[in-house]
Short mmCIF file of N, CA and C in Angstrom, two decimals:
data_model
loop_
_atom_site.label_atom_id
_atom_site.label_comp_id
_atom_site.label_asym_id
_atom_site.label_seq_id
_atom_site.Cartn_x
_atom_site.Cartn_y
_atom_site.Cartn_z
N LEU L 331 -9.27 -67.56 -7.26
CA LEU L 331 -8.64 -66.24 -7.36
C LEU L 331 -8.24 -65.78 -5.97
N GLY L 332 -7.13 -65.09 -5.86
CA GLY L 332 -6.71 -64.57 -4.57
C GLY L 332 -5.36 -65.07 -4.13
N LYS L 333 -4.86 -66.16 -4.73
CA LYS L 333 -3.52 -66.62 -4.38
C LYS L 333 -2.90 -67.33 -5.58
N TYR L 334 -1.60 -67.40 -5.55
CA TYR L 334 -0.86 -68.10 -6.60
C TYR L 334 -0.79 -69.58 -6.23
N SER L 335 -0.88 -70.44 -7.22
CA SER L 335 -0.84 -71.87 -6.94
C SER L 335 0.57 -72.43 -7.11
N ASN L 336 0.86 -73.45 -6.34
CA ASN L 336 2.13 -74.18 -6.45
C ASN L 336 3.35 -73.28 -6.43
N ASP L 337 3.33 -72.27 -5.58
CA ASP L 337 4.46 -71.34 -5.46
C ASP L 337 4.83 -70.67 -6.78
N SER L 338 3.87 -70.52 -7.65
CA SER L 338 4.11 -69.87 -8.94
C SER L 338 4.30 -68.37 -8.73
N ASN L 339 5.01 -67.74 -9.63
CA ASN L 339 5.21 -66.28 -9.59
C ASN L 339 4.26 -65.55 -10.50
N GLU L 340 3.39 -66.29 -11.18
CA GLU L 340 2.46 -65.63 -12.10
C GLU L 340 1.07 -66.21 -11.97
N PHE L 341 0.09 -65.39 -12.31
CA PHE L 341 -1.30 -65.81 -12.34
C PHE L 341 -1.85 -65.42 -13.70
N ALA L 342 -2.31 -66.39 -14.47
CA ALA L 342 -2.86 -66.12 -15.80
C ALA L 342 -4.33 -65.77 -15.65
N PHE L 343 -4.65 -64.46 -15.70
CA PHE L 343 -6.06 -64.08 -15.54
C PHE L 343 -6.77 -63.99 -16.87
N ALA L 344 -6.04 -63.98 -17.98
CA ALA L 344 -6.62 -64.06 -19.32
C ALA L 344 -5.63 -64.82 -20.20
N PRO L 345 -5.48 -66.12 -19.95
CA PRO L 345 -4.44 -66.89 -20.65
C PRO L 345 -4.60 -66.89 -22.17
N ASP L 346 -5.84 -66.83 -22.65
CA ASP L 346 -6.04 -66.81 -24.10
C ASP L 346 -5.49 -65.54 -24.73
N GLN L 347 -5.33 -64.49 -23.94
CA GLN L 347 -4.75 -63.24 -24.43
C GLN L 347 -3.34 -63.03 -23.88
N GLU L 348 -2.80 -64.07 -23.26
CA GLU L 348 -1.46 -64.03 -22.66
C GLU L 348 -1.30 -62.87 -21.68
N MET L 349 -2.29 -62.72 -20.80
CA MET L 349 -2.25 -61.67 -19.79
C MET L 349 -2.02 -62.32 -18.43
N TYR L 350 -0.93 -61.89 -17.78
CA TYR L 350 -0.52 -62.47 -16.52
C TYR L 350 -0.33 -61.39 -15.47
N LEU L 351 -0.53 -61.77 -14.24
CA LEU L 351 -0.25 -60.90 -13.10
C LEU L 351 0.88 -61.57 -12.32
N TYR L 352 1.98 -60.86 -12.18
CA TYR L 352 3.16 -61.40 -11.51
C TYR L 352 3.24 -60.89 -10.07
N ARG L 353 3.92 -61.66 -9.24
CA ARG L 353 4.15 -61.23 -7.86
C ARG L 353 4.84 -59.87 -7.83
N SER L 354 5.75 -59.65 -8.76
CA SER L 354 6.46 -58.37 -8.82
C SER L 354 5.50 -57.22 -9.15
N ASP L 355 4.43 -57.50 -9.91
CA ASP L 355 3.42 -56.47 -10.20
C ASP L 355 2.71 -56.07 -8.91
N ILE L 356 2.37 -57.07 -8.10
CA ILE L 356 1.69 -56.80 -6.83
C ILE L 356 2.60 -56.01 -5.90
N SER L 357 3.87 -56.38 -5.86
CA SER L 357 4.83 -55.67 -5.02
C SER L 357 4.98 -54.21 -5.46
N ALA L 358 5.08 -53.99 -6.77
CA ALA L 358 5.22 -52.61 -7.29
C ALA L 358 3.98 -51.79 -6.97
N LEU L 359 2.80 -52.39 -7.12
CA LEU L 359 1.56 -51.68 -6.79
C LEU L 359 1.50 -51.36 -5.30
N ALA L 360 1.88 -52.32 -4.46
CA ALA L 360 1.85 -52.09 -3.01
C ALA L 360 2.76 -50.94 -2.62
N GLN L 361 3.95 -50.88 -3.22
CA GLN L 361 4.89 -49.81 -2.88
C GLN L 361 4.41 -48.45 -3.39
N ALA L 362 3.88 -48.41 -4.61
CA ALA L 362 3.36 -47.15 -5.14
C ALA L 362 2.17 -46.68 -4.32
N LYS L 363 1.29 -47.61 -3.98
CA LYS L 363 0.12 -47.30 -3.17
C LYS L 363 0.55 -46.78 -1.80
N SER L 364 1.55 -47.42 -1.22
CA SER L 364 2.01 -47.02 0.10
C SER L 364 2.66 -45.64 0.09
N ALA L 365 3.36 -45.31 -0.97
CA ALA L 365 3.95 -43.96 -1.07
C ALA L 365 2.84 -42.92 -1.06
N ASN L 366 1.78 -43.18 -1.80
CA ASN L 366 0.63 -42.28 -1.84
C ASN L 366 -0.05 -42.21 -0.48
N TYR L 367 -0.29 -43.36 0.11
CA TYR L 367 -0.91 -43.48 1.43
C TYR L 367 -0.10 -42.69 2.46
N SER L 368 1.22 -42.93 2.48
CA SER L 368 2.09 -42.29 3.46
C SER L 368 2.08 -40.77 3.32
N GLY L 369 2.11 -40.29 2.08
CA GLY L 369 2.08 -38.85 1.85
C GLY L 369 0.79 -38.22 2.36
N GLN L 370 -0.33 -38.86 2.06
CA GLN L 370 -1.62 -38.33 2.53
C GLN L 370 -1.69 -38.36 4.06
N PHE L 371 -1.32 -39.49 4.63
CA PHE L 371 -1.39 -39.66 6.08
C PHE L 371 -0.53 -38.63 6.80
N ILE L 372 0.73 -38.52 6.40
CA ILE L 372 1.67 -37.62 7.08
C ILE L 372 1.29 -36.16 6.87
N ALA L 373 0.88 -35.78 5.67
CA ALA L 373 0.49 -34.39 5.41
C ALA L 373 -0.73 -34.01 6.24
N MET L 374 -1.74 -34.87 6.25
CA MET L 374 -2.95 -34.55 7.01
C MET L 374 -2.65 -34.47 8.51
N ARG L 375 -1.84 -35.38 8.99
CA ARG L 375 -1.48 -35.36 10.41
C ARG L 375 -0.64 -34.12 10.74
N HIS L 376 0.31 -33.79 9.87
CA HIS L 376 1.19 -32.63 10.07
C HIS L 376 0.38 -31.34 10.21
N PHE L 377 -0.65 -31.21 9.38
CA PHE L 377 -1.46 -29.99 9.40
C PHE L 377 -2.69 -30.11 10.30
N GLY L 378 -2.85 -31.25 10.97
CA GLY L 378 -3.97 -31.43 11.88
C GLY L 378 -5.31 -31.42 11.18
N LYS L 379 -5.36 -31.98 9.99
CA LYS L 379 -6.59 -31.98 9.20
C LYS L 379 -7.18 -33.38 9.09
N SER L 380 -8.49 -33.42 8.99
CA SER L 380 -9.18 -34.68 8.74
C SER L 380 -9.80 -34.60 7.35
N ILE L 381 -10.31 -35.70 6.89
CA ILE L 381 -10.97 -35.73 5.58
C ILE L 381 -12.09 -34.70 5.54
N GLU L 382 -12.82 -34.57 6.63
CA GLU L 382 -13.95 -33.64 6.68
C GLU L 382 -13.52 -32.18 6.55
N ASP L 383 -12.26 -31.89 6.89
CA ASP L 383 -11.76 -30.51 6.82
C ASP L 383 -11.42 -30.07 5.40
N LEU L 384 -11.29 -31.01 4.49
CA LEU L 384 -10.83 -30.70 3.14
C LEU L 384 -12.00 -30.58 2.18
N GLU L 385 -11.91 -29.60 1.30
CA GLU L 385 -12.99 -29.37 0.34
C GLU L 385 -12.91 -30.32 -0.85
N THR L 386 -11.69 -30.56 -1.34
CA THR L 386 -11.52 -31.35 -2.56
C THR L 386 -10.22 -32.13 -2.51
N LEU L 387 -10.25 -33.34 -3.06
CA LEU L 387 -9.03 -34.11 -3.29
C LEU L 387 -8.78 -34.07 -4.79
N TYR L 388 -7.68 -33.46 -5.18
CA TYR L 388 -7.33 -33.36 -6.60
C TYR L 388 -6.42 -34.52 -6.98
N LEU L 389 -6.79 -35.23 -8.04
CA LEU L 389 -5.95 -36.30 -8.58
C LEU L 389 -5.36 -35.78 -9.88
N ALA L 390 -4.04 -35.68 -9.92
CA ALA L 390 -3.36 -35.11 -11.09
C ALA L 390 -2.53 -36.17 -11.80
N GLY L 391 -2.32 -35.95 -13.09
CA GLY L 391 -1.48 -36.84 -13.89
C GLY L 391 -2.32 -37.73 -14.79
N GLY L 392 -1.67 -38.23 -15.82
CA GLY L 392 -2.35 -39.09 -16.77
C GLY L 392 -2.90 -40.35 -16.12
N PHE L 393 -2.14 -40.94 -15.21
CA PHE L 393 -2.58 -42.15 -14.52
C PHE L 393 -3.85 -41.89 -13.73
N ALA L 394 -3.92 -40.74 -13.08
CA ALA L 394 -5.06 -40.41 -12.22
C ALA L 394 -6.37 -40.33 -13.01
N ASN L 395 -6.29 -39.98 -14.29
CA ASN L 395 -7.50 -39.89 -15.10
C ASN L 395 -8.22 -41.22 -15.22
N TYR L 396 -7.48 -42.31 -15.05
CA TYR L 396 -8.05 -43.64 -15.26
C TYR L 396 -8.34 -44.38 -13.96
N ILE L 397 -8.09 -43.73 -12.84
CA ILE L 397 -8.35 -44.36 -11.54
C ILE L 397 -9.84 -44.38 -11.25
N ASN L 398 -10.33 -45.53 -10.83
CA ASN L 398 -11.69 -45.62 -10.32
C ASN L 398 -11.60 -45.25 -8.84
N ALA L 399 -12.17 -44.13 -8.47
CA ALA L 399 -12.02 -43.61 -7.10
C ALA L 399 -12.50 -44.60 -6.04
N ASP L 400 -13.61 -45.27 -6.29
CA ASP L 400 -14.12 -46.22 -5.29
C ASP L 400 -13.16 -47.39 -5.11
N ASN L 401 -12.60 -47.90 -6.21
CA ASN L 401 -11.62 -48.99 -6.10
C ASN L 401 -10.35 -48.50 -5.42
N ALA L 402 -9.92 -47.29 -5.75
CA ALA L 402 -8.71 -46.72 -5.13
C ALA L 402 -8.90 -46.56 -3.62
N LYS L 403 -10.08 -46.15 -3.21
CA LYS L 403 -10.37 -46.03 -1.77
C LYS L 403 -10.40 -47.40 -1.11
N SER L 404 -10.94 -48.40 -1.80
CA SER L 404 -11.09 -49.73 -1.19
C SER L 404 -9.76 -50.41 -0.90
N ILE L 405 -8.70 -50.07 -1.64
CA ILE L 405 -7.38 -50.66 -1.36
C ILE L 405 -6.47 -49.67 -0.63
N GLY L 406 -6.97 -48.49 -0.29
CA GLY L 406 -6.18 -47.51 0.45
C GLY L 406 -5.22 -46.71 -0.41
N PHE L 407 -5.45 -46.67 -1.72
CA PHE L 407 -4.59 -45.86 -2.59
C PHE L 407 -4.84 -44.37 -2.35
N ILE L 408 -6.09 -44.04 -2.08
CA ILE L 408 -6.44 -42.68 -1.67
C ILE L 408 -7.30 -42.78 -0.41
N ALA L 409 -7.32 -41.71 0.36
CA ALA L 409 -8.12 -41.66 1.58
C ALA L 409 -9.60 -41.76 1.22
N ASP L 410 -10.41 -42.07 2.20
CA ASP L 410 -11.84 -42.30 1.98
C ASP L 410 -12.61 -40.99 1.85
N PHE L 411 -12.24 -40.20 0.86
CA PHE L 411 -12.95 -38.95 0.57
C PHE L 411 -14.28 -39.29 -0.09
N PRO L 412 -15.30 -38.50 0.16
CA PRO L 412 -16.54 -38.69 -0.59
C PRO L 412 -16.24 -38.52 -2.09
N THR L 413 -16.78 -39.42 -2.89
CA THR L 413 -16.49 -39.41 -4.32
C THR L 413 -16.79 -38.06 -4.95
N GLU L 414 -17.82 -37.39 -4.49
CA GLU L 414 -18.17 -36.08 -5.07
C GLU L 414 -17.14 -35.00 -4.74
N LYS L 415 -16.23 -35.27 -3.80
CA LYS L 415 -15.19 -34.31 -3.44
C LYS L 415 -13.86 -34.61 -4.14
N ILE L 416 -13.86 -35.60 -5.05
CA ILE L 416 -12.65 -35.98 -5.77
C ILE L 416 -12.72 -35.39 -7.17
N SER L 417 -11.66 -34.68 -7.55
CA SER L 417 -11.61 -34.04 -8.86
C SER L 417 -10.36 -34.50 -9.62
N LYS L 418 -10.56 -35.07 -10.79
CA LYS L 418 -9.45 -35.48 -11.65
C LYS L 418 -9.09 -34.29 -12.54
N VAL L 419 -7.84 -33.83 -12.43
CA VAL L 419 -7.45 -32.61 -13.14
C VAL L 419 -6.51 -32.87 -14.32
N GLY L 420 -6.26 -34.12 -14.64
CA GLY L 420 -5.44 -34.44 -15.82
C GLY L 420 -3.99 -34.05 -15.63
N ASN L 421 -3.37 -33.62 -16.73
CA ASN L 421 -1.95 -33.27 -16.72
C ASN L 421 -1.80 -31.87 -16.15
N ALA L 422 -1.80 -31.77 -14.84
CA ALA L 422 -1.79 -30.48 -14.15
C ALA L 422 -0.52 -29.69 -14.40
N SER L 423 0.61 -30.36 -14.53
CA SER L 423 1.87 -29.63 -14.75
C SER L 423 1.86 -28.95 -16.11
N LEU L 424 1.37 -29.64 -17.13
CA LEU L 424 1.29 -29.04 -18.47
C LEU L 424 0.27 -27.90 -18.48
N GLU L 425 -0.86 -28.12 -17.85
CA GLU L 425 -1.89 -27.08 -17.78
C GLU L 425 -1.38 -25.85 -17.03
N GLY L 426 -0.68 -26.08 -15.92
CA GLY L 426 -0.11 -24.97 -15.15
C GLY L 426 0.91 -24.18 -15.94
N ALA L 427 1.77 -24.89 -16.66
CA ALA L 427 2.78 -24.21 -17.49
C ALA L 427 2.11 -23.38 -18.57
N THR L 428 1.07 -23.92 -19.18
CA THR L 428 0.34 -23.20 -20.23
C THR L 428 -0.30 -21.93 -19.66
N ILE L 429 -0.93 -22.04 -18.51
CA ILE L 429 -1.55 -20.87 -17.87
C ILE L 429 -0.50 -19.82 -17.56
N MET L 430 0.64 -20.24 -17.03
CA MET L 430 1.70 -19.29 -16.66
C MET L 430 2.25 -18.57 -17.89
N LEU L 431 2.32 -19.25 -19.02
CA LEU L 431 2.85 -18.64 -20.23
C LEU L 431 1.85 -17.71 -20.90
N LYS L 432 0.57 -17.96 -20.72
CA LYS L 432 -0.47 -17.19 -21.40
C LYS L 432 -0.93 -15.95 -20.64
N SER L 433 -0.77 -15.95 -19.31
CA SER L 433 -1.38 -14.87 -18.53
C SER L 433 -0.43 -14.37 -17.44
N VAL L 434 -0.09 -13.10 -17.51
CA VAL L 434 0.78 -12.49 -16.49
C VAL L 434 0.07 -12.48 -15.14
N SER L 435 -1.21 -12.13 -15.12
CA SER L 435 -1.92 -12.06 -13.83
C SER L 435 -2.03 -13.46 -13.20
N SER L 436 -2.27 -14.47 -14.02
CA SER L 436 -2.32 -15.84 -13.49
C SER L 436 -0.96 -16.27 -12.97
N ARG L 437 0.10 -15.88 -13.69
CA ARG L 437 1.45 -16.22 -13.25
C ARG L 437 1.73 -15.61 -11.88
N ILE L 438 1.34 -14.36 -11.69
CA ILE L 438 1.55 -13.69 -10.41
C ILE L 438 0.78 -14.41 -9.30
N SER L 439 -0.47 -14.77 -9.58
CA SER L 439 -1.29 -15.49 -8.59
C SER L 439 -0.66 -16.84 -8.23
N ILE L 440 -0.20 -17.55 -9.24
CA ILE L 440 0.42 -18.86 -8.99
C ILE L 440 1.72 -18.71 -8.21
N GLU L 441 2.52 -17.70 -8.55
CA GLU L 441 3.77 -17.47 -7.83
C GLU L 441 3.50 -17.16 -6.35
N GLN L 442 2.44 -16.40 -6.07
CA GLN L 442 2.08 -16.11 -4.68
C GLN L 442 1.64 -17.38 -3.96
N LEU L 443 0.90 -18.21 -4.64
CA LEU L 443 0.44 -19.47 -4.06
C LEU L 443 1.63 -20.39 -3.77
N VAL L 444 2.56 -20.47 -4.69
CA VAL L 444 3.73 -21.34 -4.52
C VAL L 444 4.55 -20.94 -3.30
N ARG L 445 4.61 -19.66 -2.99
CA ARG L 445 5.35 -19.20 -1.81
C ARG L 445 4.76 -19.73 -0.50
N LYS L 446 3.50 -20.14 -0.54
CA LYS L 446 2.82 -20.66 0.65
C LYS L 446 3.00 -22.17 0.82
N VAL L 447 3.54 -22.83 -0.18
CA VAL L 447 3.70 -24.29 -0.13
C VAL L 447 4.75 -24.66 0.91
N GLU L 448 4.43 -25.62 1.74
CA GLU L 448 5.36 -26.12 2.74
C GLU L 448 5.80 -27.52 2.35
N HIS L 449 7.09 -27.73 2.29
CA HIS L 449 7.65 -29.04 1.93
C HIS L 449 7.79 -29.89 3.19
N ILE L 450 7.31 -31.11 3.12
CA ILE L 450 7.42 -32.04 4.24
C ILE L 450 8.29 -33.21 3.79
N GLU L 451 9.37 -33.46 4.51
CA GLU L 451 10.25 -34.61 4.23
C GLU L 451 9.61 -35.85 4.85
N LEU L 452 8.97 -36.66 4.03
CA LEU L 452 8.28 -37.83 4.57
C LEU L 452 9.24 -38.79 5.25
N GLU L 453 10.37 -39.04 4.59
CA GLU L 453 11.29 -40.06 5.11
C GLU L 453 11.98 -39.67 6.41
N THR L 454 11.92 -38.38 6.79
CA THR L 454 12.50 -37.98 8.08
C THR L 454 11.45 -37.96 9.20
N THR L 455 10.22 -38.26 8.86
CA THR L 455 9.17 -38.38 9.87
C THR L 455 9.49 -39.61 10.72
N PRO L 456 9.54 -39.46 12.06
CA PRO L 456 9.99 -40.57 12.92
C PRO L 456 9.29 -41.91 12.67
N ASP L 457 8.00 -41.91 12.40
CA ASP L 457 7.29 -43.17 12.20
C ASP L 457 6.99 -43.46 10.73
N PHE L 458 7.76 -42.85 9.83
CA PHE L 458 7.52 -43.04 8.40
C PHE L 458 7.53 -44.52 8.01
N PHE L 459 8.52 -45.27 8.46
CA PHE L 459 8.63 -46.67 8.05
C PHE L 459 7.39 -47.46 8.49
N ASP L 460 6.92 -47.22 9.71
CA ASP L 460 5.72 -47.92 10.19
C ASP L 460 4.50 -47.56 9.34
N ILE L 461 4.38 -46.28 8.99
CA ILE L 461 3.26 -45.83 8.16
C ILE L 461 3.38 -46.46 6.77
N PHE L 462 4.59 -46.49 6.22
CA PHE L 462 4.80 -47.06 4.88
C PHE L 462 4.44 -48.54 4.86
N VAL L 463 4.87 -49.29 5.88
CA VAL L 463 4.55 -50.72 5.94
C VAL L 463 3.04 -50.91 6.04
N GLU L 464 2.37 -50.14 6.87
CA GLU L 464 0.91 -50.21 6.98
C GLU L 464 0.26 -49.90 5.63
N GLY L 465 0.82 -48.93 4.92
CA GLY L 465 0.28 -48.54 3.62
C GLY L 465 0.41 -49.60 2.55
N CYS L 466 1.31 -50.57 2.74
CA CYS L 466 1.48 -51.65 1.75
C CYS L 466 0.32 -52.64 1.78
N MET L 467 -0.48 -52.60 2.83
CA MET L 467 -1.63 -53.51 2.93
C MET L 467 -2.72 -53.05 1.97
N PHE L 468 -3.39 -54.00 1.36
CA PHE L 468 -4.47 -53.67 0.42
C PHE L 468 -5.79 -53.61 1.17
N LYS L 469 -5.93 -52.53 1.93
CA LYS L 469 -7.16 -52.32 2.70
C LYS L 469 -7.41 -50.82 2.75
N PRO L 470 -8.64 -50.41 3.01
CA PRO L 470 -8.94 -48.97 3.06
C PRO L 470 -8.12 -48.26 4.13
N MET L 471 -7.82 -47.01 3.87
CA MET L 471 -7.11 -46.18 4.84
C MET L 471 -8.07 -45.91 6.00
N PRO L 472 -7.66 -46.19 7.24
CA PRO L 472 -8.57 -45.95 8.36
C PRO L 472 -8.87 -44.46 8.53
N ARG L 473 -10.09 -44.13 8.80
CA ARG L 473 -10.48 -42.73 8.99
C ARG L 473 -10.00 -42.19 10.32
N GLU L 474 -9.90 -43.03 11.33
CA GLU L 474 -9.57 -42.55 12.67
C GLU L 474 -8.12 -42.11 12.82
N ILE L 475 -7.25 -42.39 11.87
CA ILE L 475 -5.85 -41.95 11.98
C ILE L 475 -5.71 -40.46 11.73
N PHE L 476 -6.73 -39.86 11.18
CA PHE L 476 -6.65 -38.43 10.90
C PHE L 476 -7.19 -37.67 12.08
#
């Protein structure tokens, strides 16, 4: 395990169930992981924050519900936050929309919070490409970069 044989593009990890891992699967995972890595790295650097400065890492979306945090940290998909500081919030967009429709006071609070959000253009960051390439590696995100 760990490499493809004879220049093959697929690895049969459960051939009796016709389950294969393709090189393109690895490439897609590396790029998705790197996008996540790059966003975390650039945002934390932009705001001058380290992992220790943050109270909670929220993982949102259906996919996030099924992520094993320790495995995600080991390949650098998420920063090395203490597991107890990671919160899976499920379908946050649907939950937020529901809250906004049900409660005027919650809507006002959320609207005030949204005004404080700062948008960061990752791709215009001078070293974005270097960070993205580093993020494609399947290794933990270094703590010292923060």
